[in-house]
Coordinates of C-alpha atoms in Angstrom, one line a residue:
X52 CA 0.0 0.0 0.0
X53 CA 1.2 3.6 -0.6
X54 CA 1.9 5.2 2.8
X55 CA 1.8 8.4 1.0
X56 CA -1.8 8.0 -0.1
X57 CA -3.5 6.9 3.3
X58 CA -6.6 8.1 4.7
X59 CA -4.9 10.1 7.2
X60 CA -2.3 11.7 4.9
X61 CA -5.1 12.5 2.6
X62 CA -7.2 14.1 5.7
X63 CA -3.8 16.3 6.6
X64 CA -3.4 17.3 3.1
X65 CA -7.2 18.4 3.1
X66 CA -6.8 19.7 6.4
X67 CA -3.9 21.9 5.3
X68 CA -5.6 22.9 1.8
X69 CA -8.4 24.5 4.5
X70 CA -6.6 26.0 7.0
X71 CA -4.7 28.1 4.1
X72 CA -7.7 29.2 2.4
X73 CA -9.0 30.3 5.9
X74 CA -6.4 31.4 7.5
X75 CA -4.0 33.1 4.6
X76 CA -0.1 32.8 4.9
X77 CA 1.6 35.7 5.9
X78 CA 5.0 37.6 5.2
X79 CA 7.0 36.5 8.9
X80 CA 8.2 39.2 10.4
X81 CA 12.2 39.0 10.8
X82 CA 13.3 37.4 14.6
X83 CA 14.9 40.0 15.3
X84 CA 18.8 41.3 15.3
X85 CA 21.7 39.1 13.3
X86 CA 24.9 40.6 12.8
X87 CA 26.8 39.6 9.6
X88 CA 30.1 39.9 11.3
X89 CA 31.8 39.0 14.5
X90 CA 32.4 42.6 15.5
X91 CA 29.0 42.9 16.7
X92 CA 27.6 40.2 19.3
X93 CA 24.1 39.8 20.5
X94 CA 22.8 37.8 23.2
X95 CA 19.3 38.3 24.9
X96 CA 18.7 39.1 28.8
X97 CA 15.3 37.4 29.3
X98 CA 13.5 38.4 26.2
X99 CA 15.5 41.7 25.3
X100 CA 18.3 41.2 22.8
X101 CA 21.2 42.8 24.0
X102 CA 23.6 44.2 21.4
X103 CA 27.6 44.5 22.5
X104 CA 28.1 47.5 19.9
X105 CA 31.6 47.2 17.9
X106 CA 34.4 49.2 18.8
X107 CA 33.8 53.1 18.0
X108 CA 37.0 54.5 15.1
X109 CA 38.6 57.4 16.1
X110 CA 35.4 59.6 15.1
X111 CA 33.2 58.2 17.8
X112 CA 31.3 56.0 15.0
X113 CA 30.5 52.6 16.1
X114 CA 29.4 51.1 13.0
X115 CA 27.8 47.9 12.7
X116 CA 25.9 45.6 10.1
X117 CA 23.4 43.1 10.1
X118 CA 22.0 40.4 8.1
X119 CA 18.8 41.5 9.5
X120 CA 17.8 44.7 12.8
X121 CA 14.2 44.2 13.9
X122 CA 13.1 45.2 17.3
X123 CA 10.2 43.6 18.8
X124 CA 7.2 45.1 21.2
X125 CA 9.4 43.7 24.2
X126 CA 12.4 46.1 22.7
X127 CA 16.4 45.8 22.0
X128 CA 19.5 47.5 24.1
X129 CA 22.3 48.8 22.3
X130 CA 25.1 48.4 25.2
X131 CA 27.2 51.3 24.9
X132 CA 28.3 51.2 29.0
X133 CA 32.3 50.9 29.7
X134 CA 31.0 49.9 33.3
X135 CA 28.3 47.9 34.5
X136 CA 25.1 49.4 34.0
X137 CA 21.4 49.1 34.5
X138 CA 18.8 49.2 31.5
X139 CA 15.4 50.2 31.3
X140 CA 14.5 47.4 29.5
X141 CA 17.2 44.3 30.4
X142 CA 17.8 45.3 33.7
X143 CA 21.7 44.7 35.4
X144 CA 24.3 44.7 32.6
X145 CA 27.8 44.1 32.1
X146 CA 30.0 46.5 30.8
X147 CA 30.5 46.3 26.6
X148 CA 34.3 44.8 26.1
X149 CA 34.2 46.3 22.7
X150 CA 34.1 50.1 24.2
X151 CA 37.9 49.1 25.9
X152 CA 37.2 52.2 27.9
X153 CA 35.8 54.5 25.3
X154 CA 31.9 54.9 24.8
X155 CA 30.7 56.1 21.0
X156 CA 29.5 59.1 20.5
X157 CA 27.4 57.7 17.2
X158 CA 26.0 54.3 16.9
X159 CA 25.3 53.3 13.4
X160 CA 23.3 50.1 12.9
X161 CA 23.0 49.2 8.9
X162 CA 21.6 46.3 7.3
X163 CA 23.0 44.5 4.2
X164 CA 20.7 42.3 4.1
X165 CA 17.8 42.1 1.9
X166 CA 14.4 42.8 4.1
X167 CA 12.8 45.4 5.4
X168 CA 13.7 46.3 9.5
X169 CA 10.3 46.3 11.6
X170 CA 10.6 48.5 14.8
X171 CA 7.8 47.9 17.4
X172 CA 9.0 48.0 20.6
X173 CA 12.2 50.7 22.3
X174 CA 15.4 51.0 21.5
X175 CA 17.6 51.4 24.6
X176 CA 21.0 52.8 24.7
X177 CA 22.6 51.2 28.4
X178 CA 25.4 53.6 29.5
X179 CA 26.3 56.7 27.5
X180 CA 24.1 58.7 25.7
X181 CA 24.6 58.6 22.2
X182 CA 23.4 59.0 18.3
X183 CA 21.6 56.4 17.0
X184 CA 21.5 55.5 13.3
X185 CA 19.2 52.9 11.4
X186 CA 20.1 52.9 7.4
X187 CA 18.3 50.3 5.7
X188 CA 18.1 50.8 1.6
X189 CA 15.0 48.0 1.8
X190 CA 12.8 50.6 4.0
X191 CA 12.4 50.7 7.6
X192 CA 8.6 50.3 9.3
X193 CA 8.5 52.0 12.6
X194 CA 4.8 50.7 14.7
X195 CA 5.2 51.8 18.1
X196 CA 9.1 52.6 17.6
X197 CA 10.4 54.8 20.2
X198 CA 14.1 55.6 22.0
X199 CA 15.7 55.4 25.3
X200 CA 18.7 57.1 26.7
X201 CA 19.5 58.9 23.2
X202 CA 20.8 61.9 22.2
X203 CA 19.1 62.1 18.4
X204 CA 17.8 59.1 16.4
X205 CA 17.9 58.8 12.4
X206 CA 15.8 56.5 10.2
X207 CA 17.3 56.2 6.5
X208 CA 17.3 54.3 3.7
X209 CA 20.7 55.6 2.7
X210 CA 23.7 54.0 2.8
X211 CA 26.3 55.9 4.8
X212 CA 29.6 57.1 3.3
X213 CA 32.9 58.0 5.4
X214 CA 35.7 60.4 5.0
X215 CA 39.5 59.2 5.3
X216 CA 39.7 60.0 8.9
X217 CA 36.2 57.8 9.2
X218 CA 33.7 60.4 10.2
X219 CA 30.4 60.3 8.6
X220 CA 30.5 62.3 5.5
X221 CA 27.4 61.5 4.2
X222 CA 24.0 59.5 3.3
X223 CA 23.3 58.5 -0.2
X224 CA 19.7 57.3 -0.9
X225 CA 18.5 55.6 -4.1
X226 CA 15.6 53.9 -2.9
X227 CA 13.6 52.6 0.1
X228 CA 10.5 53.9 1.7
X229 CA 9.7 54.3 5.3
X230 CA 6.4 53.7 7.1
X231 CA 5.5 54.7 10.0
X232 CA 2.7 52.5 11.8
X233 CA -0.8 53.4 13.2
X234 CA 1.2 53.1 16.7
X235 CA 3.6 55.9 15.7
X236 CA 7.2 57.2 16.2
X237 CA 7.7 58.5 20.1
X238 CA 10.7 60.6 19.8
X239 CA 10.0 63.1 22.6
X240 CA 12.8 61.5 24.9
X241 CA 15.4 62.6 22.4
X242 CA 17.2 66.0 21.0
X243 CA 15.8 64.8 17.4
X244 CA 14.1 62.6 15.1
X245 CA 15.8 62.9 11.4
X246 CA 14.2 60.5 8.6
X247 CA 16.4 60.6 5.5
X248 CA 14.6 58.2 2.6
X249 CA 13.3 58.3 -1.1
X250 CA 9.5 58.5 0.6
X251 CA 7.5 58.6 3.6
X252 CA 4.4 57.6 4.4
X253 CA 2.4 57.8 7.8
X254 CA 0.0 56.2 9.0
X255 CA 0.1 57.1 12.5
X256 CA 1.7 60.0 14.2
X257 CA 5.1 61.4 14.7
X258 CA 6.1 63.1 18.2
X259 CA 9.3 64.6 18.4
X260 CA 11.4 67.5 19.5
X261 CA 12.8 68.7 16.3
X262 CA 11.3 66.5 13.4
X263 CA 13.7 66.4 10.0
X264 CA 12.2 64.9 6.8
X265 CA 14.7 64.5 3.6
X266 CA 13.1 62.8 1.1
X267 CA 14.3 61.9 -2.8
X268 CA 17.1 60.2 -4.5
X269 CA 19.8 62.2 -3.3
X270 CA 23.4 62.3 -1.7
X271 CA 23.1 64.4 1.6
X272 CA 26.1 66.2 3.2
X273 CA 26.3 65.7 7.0
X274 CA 28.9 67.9 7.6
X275 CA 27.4 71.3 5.8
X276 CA 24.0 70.1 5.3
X277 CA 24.0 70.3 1.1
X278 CA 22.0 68.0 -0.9
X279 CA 22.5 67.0 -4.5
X280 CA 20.4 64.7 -6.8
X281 CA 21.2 61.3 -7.8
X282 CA 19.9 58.3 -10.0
X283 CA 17.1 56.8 -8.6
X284 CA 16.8 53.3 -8.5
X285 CA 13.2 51.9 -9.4
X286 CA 10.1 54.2 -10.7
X287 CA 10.1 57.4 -9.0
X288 CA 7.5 57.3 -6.2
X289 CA 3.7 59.1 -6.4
X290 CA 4.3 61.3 -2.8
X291 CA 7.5 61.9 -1.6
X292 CA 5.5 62.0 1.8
X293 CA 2.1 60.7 2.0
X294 CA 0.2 61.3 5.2
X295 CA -2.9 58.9 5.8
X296 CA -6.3 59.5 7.6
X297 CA -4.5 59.2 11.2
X298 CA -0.8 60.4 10.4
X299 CA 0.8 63.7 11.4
X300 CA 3.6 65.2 12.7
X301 CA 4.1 67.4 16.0
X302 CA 7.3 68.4 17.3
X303 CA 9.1 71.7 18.5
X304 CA 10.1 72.1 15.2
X305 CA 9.3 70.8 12.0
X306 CA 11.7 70.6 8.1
X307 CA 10.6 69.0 5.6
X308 CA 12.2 68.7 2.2
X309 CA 11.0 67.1 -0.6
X310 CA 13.7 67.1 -4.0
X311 CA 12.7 65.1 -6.8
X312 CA 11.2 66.6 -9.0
X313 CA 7.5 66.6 -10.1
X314 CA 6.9 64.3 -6.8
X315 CA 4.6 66.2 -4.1
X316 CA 3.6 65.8 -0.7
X317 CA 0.3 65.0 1.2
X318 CA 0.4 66.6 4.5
X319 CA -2.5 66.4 7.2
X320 CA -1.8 67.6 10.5
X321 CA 1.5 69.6 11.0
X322 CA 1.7 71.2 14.7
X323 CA 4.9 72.7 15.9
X324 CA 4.4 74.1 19.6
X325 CA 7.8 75.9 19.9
X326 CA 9.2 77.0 16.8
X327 CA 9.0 77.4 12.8
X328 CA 7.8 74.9 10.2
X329 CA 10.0 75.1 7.0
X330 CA 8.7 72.7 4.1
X331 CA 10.0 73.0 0.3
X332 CA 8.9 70.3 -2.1
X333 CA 10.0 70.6 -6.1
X334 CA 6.3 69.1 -6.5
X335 CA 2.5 69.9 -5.7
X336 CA 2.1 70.6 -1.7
X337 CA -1.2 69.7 -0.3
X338 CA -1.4 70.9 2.8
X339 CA -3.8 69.8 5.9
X340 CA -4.6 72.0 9.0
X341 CA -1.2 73.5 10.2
X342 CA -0.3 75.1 13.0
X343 CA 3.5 76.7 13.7
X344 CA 4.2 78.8 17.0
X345 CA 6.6 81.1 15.3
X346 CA 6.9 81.3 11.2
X347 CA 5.6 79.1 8.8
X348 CA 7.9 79.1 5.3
X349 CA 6.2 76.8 2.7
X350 CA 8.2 76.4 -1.1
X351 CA 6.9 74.6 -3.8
X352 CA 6.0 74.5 -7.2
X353 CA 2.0 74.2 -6.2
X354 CA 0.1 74.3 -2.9
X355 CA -2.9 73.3 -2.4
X356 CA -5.1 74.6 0.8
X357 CA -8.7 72.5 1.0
X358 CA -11.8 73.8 2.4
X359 CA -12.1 73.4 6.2
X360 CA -8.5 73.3 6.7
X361 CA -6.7 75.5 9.1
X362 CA -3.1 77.1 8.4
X363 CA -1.9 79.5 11.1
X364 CA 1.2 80.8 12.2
X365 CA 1.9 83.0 15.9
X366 CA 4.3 85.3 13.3
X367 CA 4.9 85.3 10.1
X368 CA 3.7 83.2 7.1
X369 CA 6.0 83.1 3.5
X370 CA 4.1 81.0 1.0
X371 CA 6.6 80.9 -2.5
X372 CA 4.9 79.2 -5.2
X373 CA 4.6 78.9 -8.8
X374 CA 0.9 78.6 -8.1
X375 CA -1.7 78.6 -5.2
X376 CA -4.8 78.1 -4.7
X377 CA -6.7 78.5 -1.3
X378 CA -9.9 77.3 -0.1
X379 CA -9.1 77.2 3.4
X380 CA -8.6 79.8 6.4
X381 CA -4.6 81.3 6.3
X382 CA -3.8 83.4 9.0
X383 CA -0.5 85.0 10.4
X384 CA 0.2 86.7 13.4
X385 CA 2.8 89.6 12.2
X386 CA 3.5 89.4 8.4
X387 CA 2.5 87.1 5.3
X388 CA 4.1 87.0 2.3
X389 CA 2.5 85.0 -0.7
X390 CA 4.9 85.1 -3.6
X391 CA 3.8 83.2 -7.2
X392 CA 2.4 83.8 -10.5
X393 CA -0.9 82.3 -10.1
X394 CA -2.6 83.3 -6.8
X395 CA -6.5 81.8 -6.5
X396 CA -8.4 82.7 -3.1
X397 CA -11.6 80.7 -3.8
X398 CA -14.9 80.4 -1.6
X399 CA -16.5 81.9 1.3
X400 CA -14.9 80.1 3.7
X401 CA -11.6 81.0 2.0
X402 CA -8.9 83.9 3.7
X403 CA -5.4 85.1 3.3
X404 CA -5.2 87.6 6.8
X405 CA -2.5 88.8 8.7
X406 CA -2.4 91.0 11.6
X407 CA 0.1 93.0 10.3
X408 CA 1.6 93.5 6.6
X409 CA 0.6 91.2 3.7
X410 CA 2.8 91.2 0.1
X411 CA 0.8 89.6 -2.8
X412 CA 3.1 89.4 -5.7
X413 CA 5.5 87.3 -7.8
X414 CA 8.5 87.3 -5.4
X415 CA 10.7 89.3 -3.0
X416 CA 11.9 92.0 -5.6
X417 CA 8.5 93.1 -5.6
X418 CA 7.5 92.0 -9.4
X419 CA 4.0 91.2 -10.8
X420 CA 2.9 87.6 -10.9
X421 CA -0.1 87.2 -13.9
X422 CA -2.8 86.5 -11.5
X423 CA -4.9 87.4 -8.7
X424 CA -8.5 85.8 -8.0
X425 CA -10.4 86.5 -4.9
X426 CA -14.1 84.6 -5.7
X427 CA -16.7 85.1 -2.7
X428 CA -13.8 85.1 -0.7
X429 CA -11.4 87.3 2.0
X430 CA -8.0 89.3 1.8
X431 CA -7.3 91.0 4.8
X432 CA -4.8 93.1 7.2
X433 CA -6.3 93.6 10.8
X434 CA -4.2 96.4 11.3
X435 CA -0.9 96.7 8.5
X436 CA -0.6 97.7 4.8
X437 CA -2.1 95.6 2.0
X438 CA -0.1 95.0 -1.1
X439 CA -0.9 93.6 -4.4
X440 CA 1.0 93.3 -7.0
X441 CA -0.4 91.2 -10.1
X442 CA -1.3 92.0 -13.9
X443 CA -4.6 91.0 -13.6
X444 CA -6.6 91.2 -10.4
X445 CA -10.1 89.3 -10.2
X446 CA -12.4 90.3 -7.0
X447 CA -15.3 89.1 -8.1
X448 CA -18.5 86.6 -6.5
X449 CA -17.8 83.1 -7.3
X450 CA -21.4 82.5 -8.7
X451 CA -23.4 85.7 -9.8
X452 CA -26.2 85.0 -12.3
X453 CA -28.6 87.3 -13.7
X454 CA -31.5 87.1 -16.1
X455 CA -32.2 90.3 -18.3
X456 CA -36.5 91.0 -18.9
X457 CA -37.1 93.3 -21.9
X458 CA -39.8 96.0 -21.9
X459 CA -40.8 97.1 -25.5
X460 CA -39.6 100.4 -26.9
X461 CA -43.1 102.1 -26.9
X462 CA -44.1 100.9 -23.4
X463 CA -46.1 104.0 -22.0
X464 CA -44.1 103.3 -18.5
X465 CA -41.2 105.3 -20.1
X466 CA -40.5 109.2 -21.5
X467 CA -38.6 109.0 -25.4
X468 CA -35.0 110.8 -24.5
X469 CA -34.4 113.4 -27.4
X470 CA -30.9 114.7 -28.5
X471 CA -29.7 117.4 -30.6
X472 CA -27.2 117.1 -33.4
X473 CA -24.8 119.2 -31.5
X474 CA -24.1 116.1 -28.8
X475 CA -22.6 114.1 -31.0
X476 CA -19.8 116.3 -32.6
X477 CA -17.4 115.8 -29.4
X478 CA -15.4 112.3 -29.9
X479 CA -14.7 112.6 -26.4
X480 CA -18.1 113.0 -24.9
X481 CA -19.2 111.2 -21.9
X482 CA -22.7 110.2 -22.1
X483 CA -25.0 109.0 -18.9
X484 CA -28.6 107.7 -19.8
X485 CA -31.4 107.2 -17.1
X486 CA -34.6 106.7 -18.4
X487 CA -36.9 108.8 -16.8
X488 CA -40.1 106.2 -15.2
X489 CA -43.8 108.0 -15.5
X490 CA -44.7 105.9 -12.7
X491 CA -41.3 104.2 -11.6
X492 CA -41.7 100.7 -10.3
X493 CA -39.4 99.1 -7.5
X494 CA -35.8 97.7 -8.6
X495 CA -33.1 99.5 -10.5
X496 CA -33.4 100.6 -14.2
X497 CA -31.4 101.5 -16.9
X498 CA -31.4 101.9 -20.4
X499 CA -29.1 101.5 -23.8
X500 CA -29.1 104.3 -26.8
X501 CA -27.0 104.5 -30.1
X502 CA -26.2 108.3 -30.2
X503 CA -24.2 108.1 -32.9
X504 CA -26.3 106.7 -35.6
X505 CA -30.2 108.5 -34.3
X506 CA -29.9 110.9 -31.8
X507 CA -33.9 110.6 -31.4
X508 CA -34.6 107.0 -30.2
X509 CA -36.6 105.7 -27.8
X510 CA -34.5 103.8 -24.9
X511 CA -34.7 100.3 -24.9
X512 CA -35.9 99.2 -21.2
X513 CA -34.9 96.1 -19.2
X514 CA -35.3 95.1 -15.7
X515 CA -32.3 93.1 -14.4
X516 CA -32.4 90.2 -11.8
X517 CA -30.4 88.4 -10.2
X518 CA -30.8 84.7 -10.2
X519 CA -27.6 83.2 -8.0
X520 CA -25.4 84.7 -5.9
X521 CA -22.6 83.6 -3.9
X522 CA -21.3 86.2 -1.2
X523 CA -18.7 88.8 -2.4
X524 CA -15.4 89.0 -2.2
X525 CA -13.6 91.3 0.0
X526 CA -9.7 93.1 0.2
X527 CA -9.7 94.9 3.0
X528 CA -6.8 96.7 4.3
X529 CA -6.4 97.7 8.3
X530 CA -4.3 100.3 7.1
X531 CA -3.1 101.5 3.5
X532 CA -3.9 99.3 0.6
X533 CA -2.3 99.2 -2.7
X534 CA -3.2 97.3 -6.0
X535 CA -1.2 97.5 -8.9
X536 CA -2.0 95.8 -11.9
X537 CA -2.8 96.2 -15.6
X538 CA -6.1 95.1 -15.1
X539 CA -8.5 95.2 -12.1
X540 CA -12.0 93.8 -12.1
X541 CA -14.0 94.2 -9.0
X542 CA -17.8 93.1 -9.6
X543 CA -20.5 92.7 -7.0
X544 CA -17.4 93.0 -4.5
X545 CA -15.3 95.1 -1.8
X546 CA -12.4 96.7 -2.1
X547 CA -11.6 99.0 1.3
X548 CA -8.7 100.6 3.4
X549 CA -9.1 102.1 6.7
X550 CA -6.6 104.8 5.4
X551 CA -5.5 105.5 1.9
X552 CA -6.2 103.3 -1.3
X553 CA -3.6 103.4 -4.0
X554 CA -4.3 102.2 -7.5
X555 CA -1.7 101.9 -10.7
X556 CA -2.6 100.5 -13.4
X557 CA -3.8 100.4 -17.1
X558 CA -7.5 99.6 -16.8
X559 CA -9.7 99.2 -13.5
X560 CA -13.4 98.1 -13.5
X561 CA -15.4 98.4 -10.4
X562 CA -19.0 97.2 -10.8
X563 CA -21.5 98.0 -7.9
X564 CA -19.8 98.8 -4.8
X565 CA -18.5 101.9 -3.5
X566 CA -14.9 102.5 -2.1
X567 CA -14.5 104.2 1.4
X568 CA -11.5 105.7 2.2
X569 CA -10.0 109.0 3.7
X570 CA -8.0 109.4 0.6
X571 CA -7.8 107.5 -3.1
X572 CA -5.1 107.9 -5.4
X573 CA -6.0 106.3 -9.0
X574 CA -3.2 106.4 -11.6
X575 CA -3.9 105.4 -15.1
X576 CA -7.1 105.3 -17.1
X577 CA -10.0 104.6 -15.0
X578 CA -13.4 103.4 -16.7
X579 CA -16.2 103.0 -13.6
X580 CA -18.9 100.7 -15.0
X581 CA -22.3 100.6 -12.3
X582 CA -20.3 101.9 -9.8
X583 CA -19.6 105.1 -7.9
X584 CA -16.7 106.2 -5.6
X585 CA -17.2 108.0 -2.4
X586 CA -15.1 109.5 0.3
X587 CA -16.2 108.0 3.2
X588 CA -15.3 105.6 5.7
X589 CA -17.1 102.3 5.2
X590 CA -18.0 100.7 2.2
X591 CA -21.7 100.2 0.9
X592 CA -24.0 98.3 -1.6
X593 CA -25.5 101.0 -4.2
X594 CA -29.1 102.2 -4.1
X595 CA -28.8 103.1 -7.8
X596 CA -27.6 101.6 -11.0
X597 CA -26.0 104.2 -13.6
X598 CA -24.4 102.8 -17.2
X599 CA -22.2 105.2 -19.3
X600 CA -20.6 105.0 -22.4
X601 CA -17.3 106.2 -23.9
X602 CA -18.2 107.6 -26.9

């Protein structure tokens, strides 16, 4: 008989073929730590590996590879003690042989081998307080990672690179991704939290003191900081950082940089509580509710601000971008600066304030960008100057539908308007028709008339109602506010300044709104259509329409 076809072998094999189907395989995570040399020796103390670092150089660099550096929920030491010591997580520990009397001052821990490093538990450093390096090129998954006893920790996919005297010169990344875990990074116990890799992407949150993100294919100088592009290995990735539903970062302070080109990042909660927030990405930024203590500095080629979200700053904001467009709330404490070409301000929930000063132009040297569009929503100063600088300058509602209803040219409701020859022989005549209502109805009317061609023609009457209208958009100024562009439309809209209003330009349309001031300077040609301008603090709807020609 065939042992290997008995009823019980069969029953296994079935029994196998079910559990798999119900209870899929799974990629194992890696045990845990496995040098690939004999300079580095682990052995556990209960359930904690214990790692008896190699011998620092003459930098202060202990370096040491690994087949494979996982840490478990349980944790992993890094014994860097030249005398007995206790640990947090191990307990009573011998002195590290390998130190011969001399502690390192940087512990670098890189893997050669060909997985990924899982960190879910705490990495201890027993005796002195050092750096702590991770550089895995396969990607690193922090889930609950965290670090004991350490002076700064640094997550990167990058392989380190040494000088002749064997400091650390440099990273260079090609590849590798690292994730962080719905159970996040804690790095509140030490000076810093750098992550150095191709991409990021967070699922959980990131606590530190001062948070570092480098992200893209690039060689990174660790001496002054400089960092030039390389050769990717592998298609370049969607988001250089992509934050999830439940990621975010929040830290003392917060630098992110993002260098490849075209790839953006996805930010959703950024919240420093002591300092600035720096971010420059060479692709699209979209940017979740932010909050910085001191300045907020974004770069990029693109940001993108959705409705509902929240960007704030306690002093000043500096937003430098190719193009922006804003649907959420902005606000700065002292200054904002909002240099690009395209500038779009969209919805009533939508606002650009500061408290002080706020520059809207192409850059720092004070040129135009091509465009400005406030729709139905708010640019403000509470108290500072306003300045816009832009070749075209739309303040305008976002939706504003009318409907036009035509009353014939003999109704009996209006009085004929009759001209003599003699107003039509001065080309630069300015001519302003109101027909004159025997019994006038409520609403606003207004007529149109071809001088030129009949100067004896009955008006042609329409009433004019409006169908849809979102709210209208406002640029208020707490103090001075000046607009210079070659063409400014405001329609159904605000435009105000506490104090004087300064406009340059080529062509400026204001369409049914008055502007209040103390003083207004207009330079340039200036054509008013259903609109008048007062001197007067405040700015009002109209209670009358009026419609001229330039004849």
């Amino acid at each position: 008989m065939d042992q290997r076809n008995t009823p019980v072998v069969r029953a296994t094999s079935y029994l196998l073929i079910y559990l798999t189907a119900v209870y899929p395989l799974h990629p194992a995570i890696a045990a845990g730590i496995t040098p690939d040399n004999s300079q580095t020796q682990v052995q556990n103390q209960g359930n904690v590996p214990v790692v008896n670092i190699a011998t620092p150089n003459d930098a202060g660099i202990s370096h040491n590879t690994y087949q494979e550096f996982n840490v478990a929920a349980q944790g992993a030491v890094l014994n860097n003690a030249t005398q007995a010591a206790q640990s947090q997580l191990a307990g009573q520990l011998n002195a590290n042989p390998n130190l011969k009397g001399k502690a390192a001052e940087l512990i670098i821990n890189e893997v050669t081998g060909n997985g990924r490093s899982e960190l879910q538990g705490q990495l201890e450093i027993v005796g002195n307080k050092a750096n702590v390096m991770i550089a895995n090129p396969n990607g690193i998954t922090c889930d609950g990672c965290g670090f004991i006893n350490t002076a700064g920790a640094t997550l990167t996919t990058g392989k380190p690179q040494f000088d002749k005297q064997g400091a650390l010169e440099a990273l260079e990344v090609k590849q590798g991704q690292i994730t962080i875990g719905g159970k996040g990074l804690d790095g509140k116990a030490t000076d810093y939290v750098d992550i150095i890799s191709r991409a990021t992407e967070l699922n959980g949150k990131i606590q530190a003191n001062t948070l570092s993100l480098t992200q893209g294919a690039n060689r990174i100088s660790l001496k002054d900081g400089t960092i030039n592009a390389l050769a990717g290995e592998g298609a370049k990735p969607q988001l250089a950082i992509d934050t999830k539903a439940l990621g975010g970062m929040y830290a003392n302070k917060i630098r992110l940089v993002a260098t490849e080109d075209g790839v953006g990042v996805n930010l959703k909660e950024l919240t420093s509580d002591q300092r600035d927030i720096t971010l420059n990405a060479n692709g699209k930024i979209e940017l979740g509710n932010t909050k910085a203590k001191t300045d907020l500095n974004i770069i990029g080629k693109e940001t993108y601000i959705a409705p509902n979200i929240t960007v704030q700053a306690g002093q000043d904001i500096t937003l430098a971008n190719t193009a922006l467009e804003n649907k959420g709330s902005v606000t700065a404490g002292r200054d904002m600066r909002v240099f690009g070409d395209t500038v779009r301000n969209t919805g009533d929930k939508a606002l650009l304030q500061a408290n002080d000063n706020l520059w809207i132009q192409k850059d720092a040297q004070g040129n135009k960008g091509q465009l400005v569009e406030n729709r139905s929503a708010t640019i403000k100063t509470v108290k500072g100057d306003l300045v816009i600088r832009t070749h075209k300058l739309n303040n305008v509602r976002d939706v504003f539908t009318t409907q036009w209803h035509e009353k014939k040219p003999d109704s009996q409701a209006f009085t004929a308007n009759v001209l003599g020859n003699s107003w039509k022989d001065d080309p630069n005549l300015l001519i302003i028709i109101k027909p004159y209502l025997n019994n006038p109805p409520a609403g606003k009317w207004f007529g149109h008339v071809n001088i030129k061609d009949n100067p004896q023609v009955n008006d042609s009457q329409k009433t004019l109602t409006v169908t849809g209208s979102s709210p209208e958009a406002q640029i208020l100024a707490g103090n001075h506010l000046y607009l210079n562009g070659d063409q400014i439309v405001n329609a159904q809209s605000k435009i105000a300044a506490n104090k004087n209003l300064i406009i340059t330009g080529n062509r400026y349309l204001n369409s049914s709104v008055s502007l209040g001031n103390e003083s207004i300077k207009i330079c340039g040609a200036l054509e008013l259509v259903s609109g008048k301008m007062s001197n007067s603090t405040g700015l009002w709807p109209m209670n009358t329409y009026t419609l001229k020609w330039l004849l």
